[in-house]
Amino acid sequence: MARAAKKSSAQKKTAARKTAARKKTTTAKTTANKAPALPKSVTNAESKSKLQEKAVAQAQKKVDQASTKLDRQKKKIETENDKLTKLRTDLAAKRDKAKGNATAAAKRAVETARGRMNTQRLKLQDLRGESKLIRAEIQAAKKVVTRENKKLRTAQRNLTTKMREYERKLAKKAKVAQKKAEQKAKRAARKATGKKTTARKTTAKRATAKKAAKRTPAKKSASKRPAAKKTASRKTAVKKTATRKTPARKAPRKKAAAKKTPAKSS
């Protein structure tokens, strides 16, 4: 059991190592297959456009916040206006009572109702003034939004121009690389055709040489060897005949001369 447990643990360790190695290879491949890094001009333009988008979003957020504030203020004004209308009706009723019964209590009630109505009126005026300020704030925020939108358009335009320039450069590089690859392919094709032609010529020469060797190997050997022997025998025969003939001719002449000389003296 202990051995089986050790084997299983060792197998698990090897499997973990293999998976780690595979992950490393896959990550290396993904990093190698990544697109080339953008130039600084494009990255700077992109960062500027992103920052401008954030600025536009913040300005629009301010506009939205001011608009929500204005909506709340409108609701407050409506409630306070309702209260003012109620106080006006109450004051009118108390005035009517005071006209019928001109007592001190009725007069005090009319004054208190008038004071409440005046305070409510002042409150409404304050709320309306705040709503005016909120409207001015909204207008200012909208102006900021328009300004930031203009800046965003210019930044986006700059980014598009930089990207077009970068794409043109990439297209030029791709064309140059394509031309180089085509030239390399042409050279390789020429080399391959030259090798094929040379190989064909060599094979043809070898085939012709083999055919010629098959046709006349024995004739050449037979004709060459006896010819040498014949020439050698002929040369030796000529030499022997020359050596034999020369003394045979000279000897009788000398003897004839010796015989003729005593005949003249007698």
XYZ file of C-alpha atoms in Angstrom:
266
model
C 0.000 0.000 0.000
C 2.817 2.384 0.824
C 4.505 1.655 -2.508
C 1.227 2.275 -4.383
C 0.787 5.580 -2.551
C 4.353 6.614 -3.433
C 3.790 5.728 -7.097
C 0.523 7.699 -7.229
C 2.202 10.745 -5.633
C 5.104 10.547 -8.094
C 2.674 10.273 -11.028
C 0.751 13.305 -9.749
C 3.987 15.329 -9.484
C 5.002 14.415 -13.040
C 1.528 15.295 -14.331
C 1.694 18.675 -12.554
C 5.117 19.369 -14.074
C 3.838 18.483 -17.551
C 0.799 20.748 -17.167
C 3.045 23.603 -15.962
C 5.350 23.134 -18.944
C 2.347 23.114 -21.305
C 1.001 26.304 -19.752
C 4.392 27.974 -20.178
C 4.539 26.964 -23.833
C 0.988 28.168 -24.452
C 1.688 31.510 -22.757
C 4.887 31.905 -24.781
C 2.972 31.171 -27.982
C 0.260 33.686 -27.109
C 2.861 36.356 -26.348
C 4.624 35.583 -29.613
C 1.361 35.756 -31.576
C 0.460 39.164 -30.134
C 0.131 42.118 -32.461
C 3.074 44.510 -32.736
C 3.175 47.354 -30.217
C 1.622 50.636 -31.294
C 3.878 53.699 -31.633
C 3.966 56.390 -28.962
C 2.081 58.904 -31.098
C -0.898 56.548 -31.411
C -0.822 55.545 -27.739
C -0.621 59.178 -26.629
C -3.546 60.148 -28.875
C -5.535 57.195 -27.570
C -4.839 58.129 -23.938
C -5.834 61.743 -24.633
C -9.100 60.671 -26.220
C -9.839 58.386 -23.266
C -9.118 61.190 -20.789
C -11.340 63.507 -22.795
C -14.112 60.930 -22.757
C -13.803 60.805 -18.970
C -13.989 64.606 -18.800
C -17.116 64.613 -20.959
C -18.659 61.924 -18.772
C -17.911 63.966 -15.633
C -19.411 67.121 -17.158
C -22.504 65.204 -18.222
C -22.723 63.751 -14.720
C -22.750 67.289 -13.307
C -25.540 68.220 -15.692
C -27.545 65.190 -14.640
C -26.992 65.949 -10.972
C -28.093 69.575 -11.456
C -31.163 68.468 -13.393
C -32.164 66.045 -10.624
C -31.610 68.839 -8.112
C -33.858 71.108 -10.139
C -36.561 68.455 -10.235
C -36.440 68.168 -6.460
C -36.579 71.933 -6.158
C -39.628 72.053 -8.422
C -41.376 69.521 -6.239
C -40.567 71.590 -3.134
C -41.883 74.713 -4.816
C -45.088 72.943 -5.715
C -45.645 71.743 -2.127
C -44.853 75.146 -0.684
C -47.143 76.816 -3.212
C -49.966 74.529 -2.113
C -49.310 75.537 1.478
C -49.402 79.201 0.451
C -52.757 78.777 -1.257
C -54.139 77.131 1.884
C -52.838 79.955 4.049
C -54.414 82.501 1.694
C -57.791 80.810 1.944
C -57.430 80.647 5.739
C -56.574 84.360 5.871
C -59.562 85.240 3.689
C -61.861 83.250 5.965
C -60.477 84.917 9.094
C -60.875 88.355 7.518
C -64.500 87.600 6.794
C -64.981 86.579 10.445
C -63.252 89.729 11.651
C -65.528 91.868 9.468
C -68.596 90.250 11.028
C -67.238 90.234 14.598
C -64.739 93.091 15.137
C -63.158 91.632 18.238
C -59.541 91.644 19.398
C -59.295 87.833 19.070
C -60.493 87.946 15.476
C -58.013 90.676 14.669
C -55.166 88.663 16.260
C -56.159 85.577 14.213
C -56.074 87.634 11.027
C -52.621 88.995 11.888
C -51.218 85.532 12.695
C -52.644 84.147 9.431
C -51.141 87.072 7.535
C -47.743 86.458 9.204
C -47.851 82.775 8.276
C -48.751 83.633 4.706
C -45.898 86.150 4.467
C -43.359 83.650 5.808
C -44.597 81.062 3.315
C -44.334 83.593 0.537
C -40.733 84.381 1.504
C -39.948 80.660 1.611
C -41.347 80.283 -1.874
C -39.258 83.204 -3.087
C -36.119 81.585 -1.645
C -36.951 78.277 -3.314
C -37.546 79.985 -6.644
C -34.237 81.832 -6.312
C -32.485 78.505 -5.630
C -34.182 77.010 -8.683
C -32.846 79.907 -10.774
C -29.340 79.207 -9.468
C -29.756 75.518 -10.277
C -30.857 76.413 -13.816
C -27.789 78.630 -14.233
C -25.643 75.768 -12.922
C -27.227 73.438 -15.486
C -26.528 75.898 -18.288
C -22.889 76.271 -17.192
C -22.523 72.475 -16.999
C -24.028 72.143 -20.465
C -21.545 74.683 -21.798
C -18.737 72.654 -20.220
C -20.163 69.531 -21.859
C -20.181 71.207 -25.281
C -16.622 72.420 -24.758
C -15.439 68.979 -23.677
C -17.270 67.389 -26.586
C -15.388 69.670 -28.977
C -12.121 68.653 -27.351
C -13.179 65.023 -27.596
C -13.916 65.402 -31.303
C -10.493 66.940 -31.906
C -8.822 64.169 -29.882
C -10.724 61.485 -31.799
C -9.826 63.155 -35.090
C -6.170 63.232 -34.073
C -6.373 59.570 -33.078
C -7.926 58.604 -36.415
C -5.209 60.484 -38.329
C -2.458 58.851 -36.283
C -4.027 55.426 -36.788
C -4.294 56.033 -40.537
C -0.644 57.035 -40.692
C 0.299 53.943 -38.699
C -1.832 51.736 -40.964
C -0.202 53.277 -44.033
C 3.233 52.549 -42.596
C 2.182 48.990 -41.836
C 0.809 48.608 -45.372
C 4.101 49.883 -46.818
C 6.064 47.481 -44.641
C 3.782 44.639 -45.663
C 4.266 45.515 -49.345
C 8.033 45.605 -48.920
C 7.968 42.294 -47.081
C 5.727 40.812 -49.764
C 8.086 41.997 -52.503
C 11.051 40.524 -50.653
C 9.202 37.246 -50.208
C 8.283 37.190 -53.892
C 11.897 37.866 -54.864
C 13.070 35.097 -52.551
C 10.484 32.753 -54.016
C 11.615 33.640 -57.543
C 15.249 33.064 -56.626
C 14.397 29.756 -55.013
C 12.373 28.767 -58.077
C 15.280 29.703 -60.354
C 17.690 27.736 -58.218
C 15.318 24.800 -58.200
C 14.905 24.927 -61.993
C 18.701 25.215 -62.424
C 19.248 22.252 -60.145
C 16.604 20.278 -62.018
C 18.189 21.086 -65.392
C 21.659 20.190 -64.112
C 20.304 17.019 -62.594
C 18.578 16.154 -65.866
C 21.756 16.834 -67.834
C 23.859 14.765 -65.475
C 21.356 11.932 -65.545
C 21.235 12.116 -69.350
C 25.049 12.087 -69.557
C 25.247 9.187 -67.171
C 22.601 7.297 -69.134
C 24.446 7.885 -72.407
C 27.744 6.870 -70.804
C 26.154 3.722 -69.447
C 24.664 2.900 -72.838
C 28.022 3.486 -74.564
C 29.787 1.366 -71.961
C 27.264 -1.421 -72.476
C 27.663 -1.282 -76.277
C 31.523 -1.198 -76.659
C 33.432 -2.357 -73.594
C 34.810 -5.707 -74.950
C 35.735 -4.412 -78.413
C 37.881 -1.649 -77.011
C 39.709 -3.939 -74.642
C 40.292 -6.573 -77.315
C 41.479 -4.055 -79.880
C 43.788 -2.200 -77.527
C 45.668 -5.119 -75.953
C 46.611 -7.155 -79.093
C 47.592 -4.009 -80.933
C 50.189 -3.275 -78.331
C 51.488 -6.824 -78.507
C 51.592 -6.764 -82.325
C 53.462 -3.471 -82.419
C 55.950 -4.755 -79.885
C 56.529 -7.993 -81.862
C 56.837 -6.056 -85.099
C 59.417 -3.706 -83.595
C 61.463 -6.595 -82.258
C 61.281 -8.387 -85.623
C 62.413 -5.268 -87.472
C 65.314 -4.826 -85.074
C 66.397 -8.466 -85.537
C 66.209 -8.262 -89.339
C 68.227 -5.051 -89.318
C 70.931 -6.610 -87.201
C 71.090 -9.704 -89.330
C 71.127 -7.979 -92.737
C 73.890 -5.434 -92.186
C 76.857 -7.789 -91.561
C 75.815 -10.198 -94.342
C 76.011 -7.458 -96.996
C 79.299 -5.909 -95.853
C 81.314 -9.132 -95.584
C 81.247 -10.239 -99.272
C 82.308 -6.784 -100.497
C 85.491 -6.875 -98.445
C 86.380 -10.377 -99.645
C 85.880 -9.399 -103.281
C 88.208 -6.442 -102.878
C 90.872 -8.641 -101.363
C 90.639 -11.092 -104.221
C 90.891 -8.407 -106.904
C 94.068 -6.721 -105.691
C 96.627 -9.517 -106.372
C 95.337 -9.955 -109.885
C 96.416 -6.451 -110.830
C 100.017 -6.849 -109.566
C 100.805 -9.842 -111.821
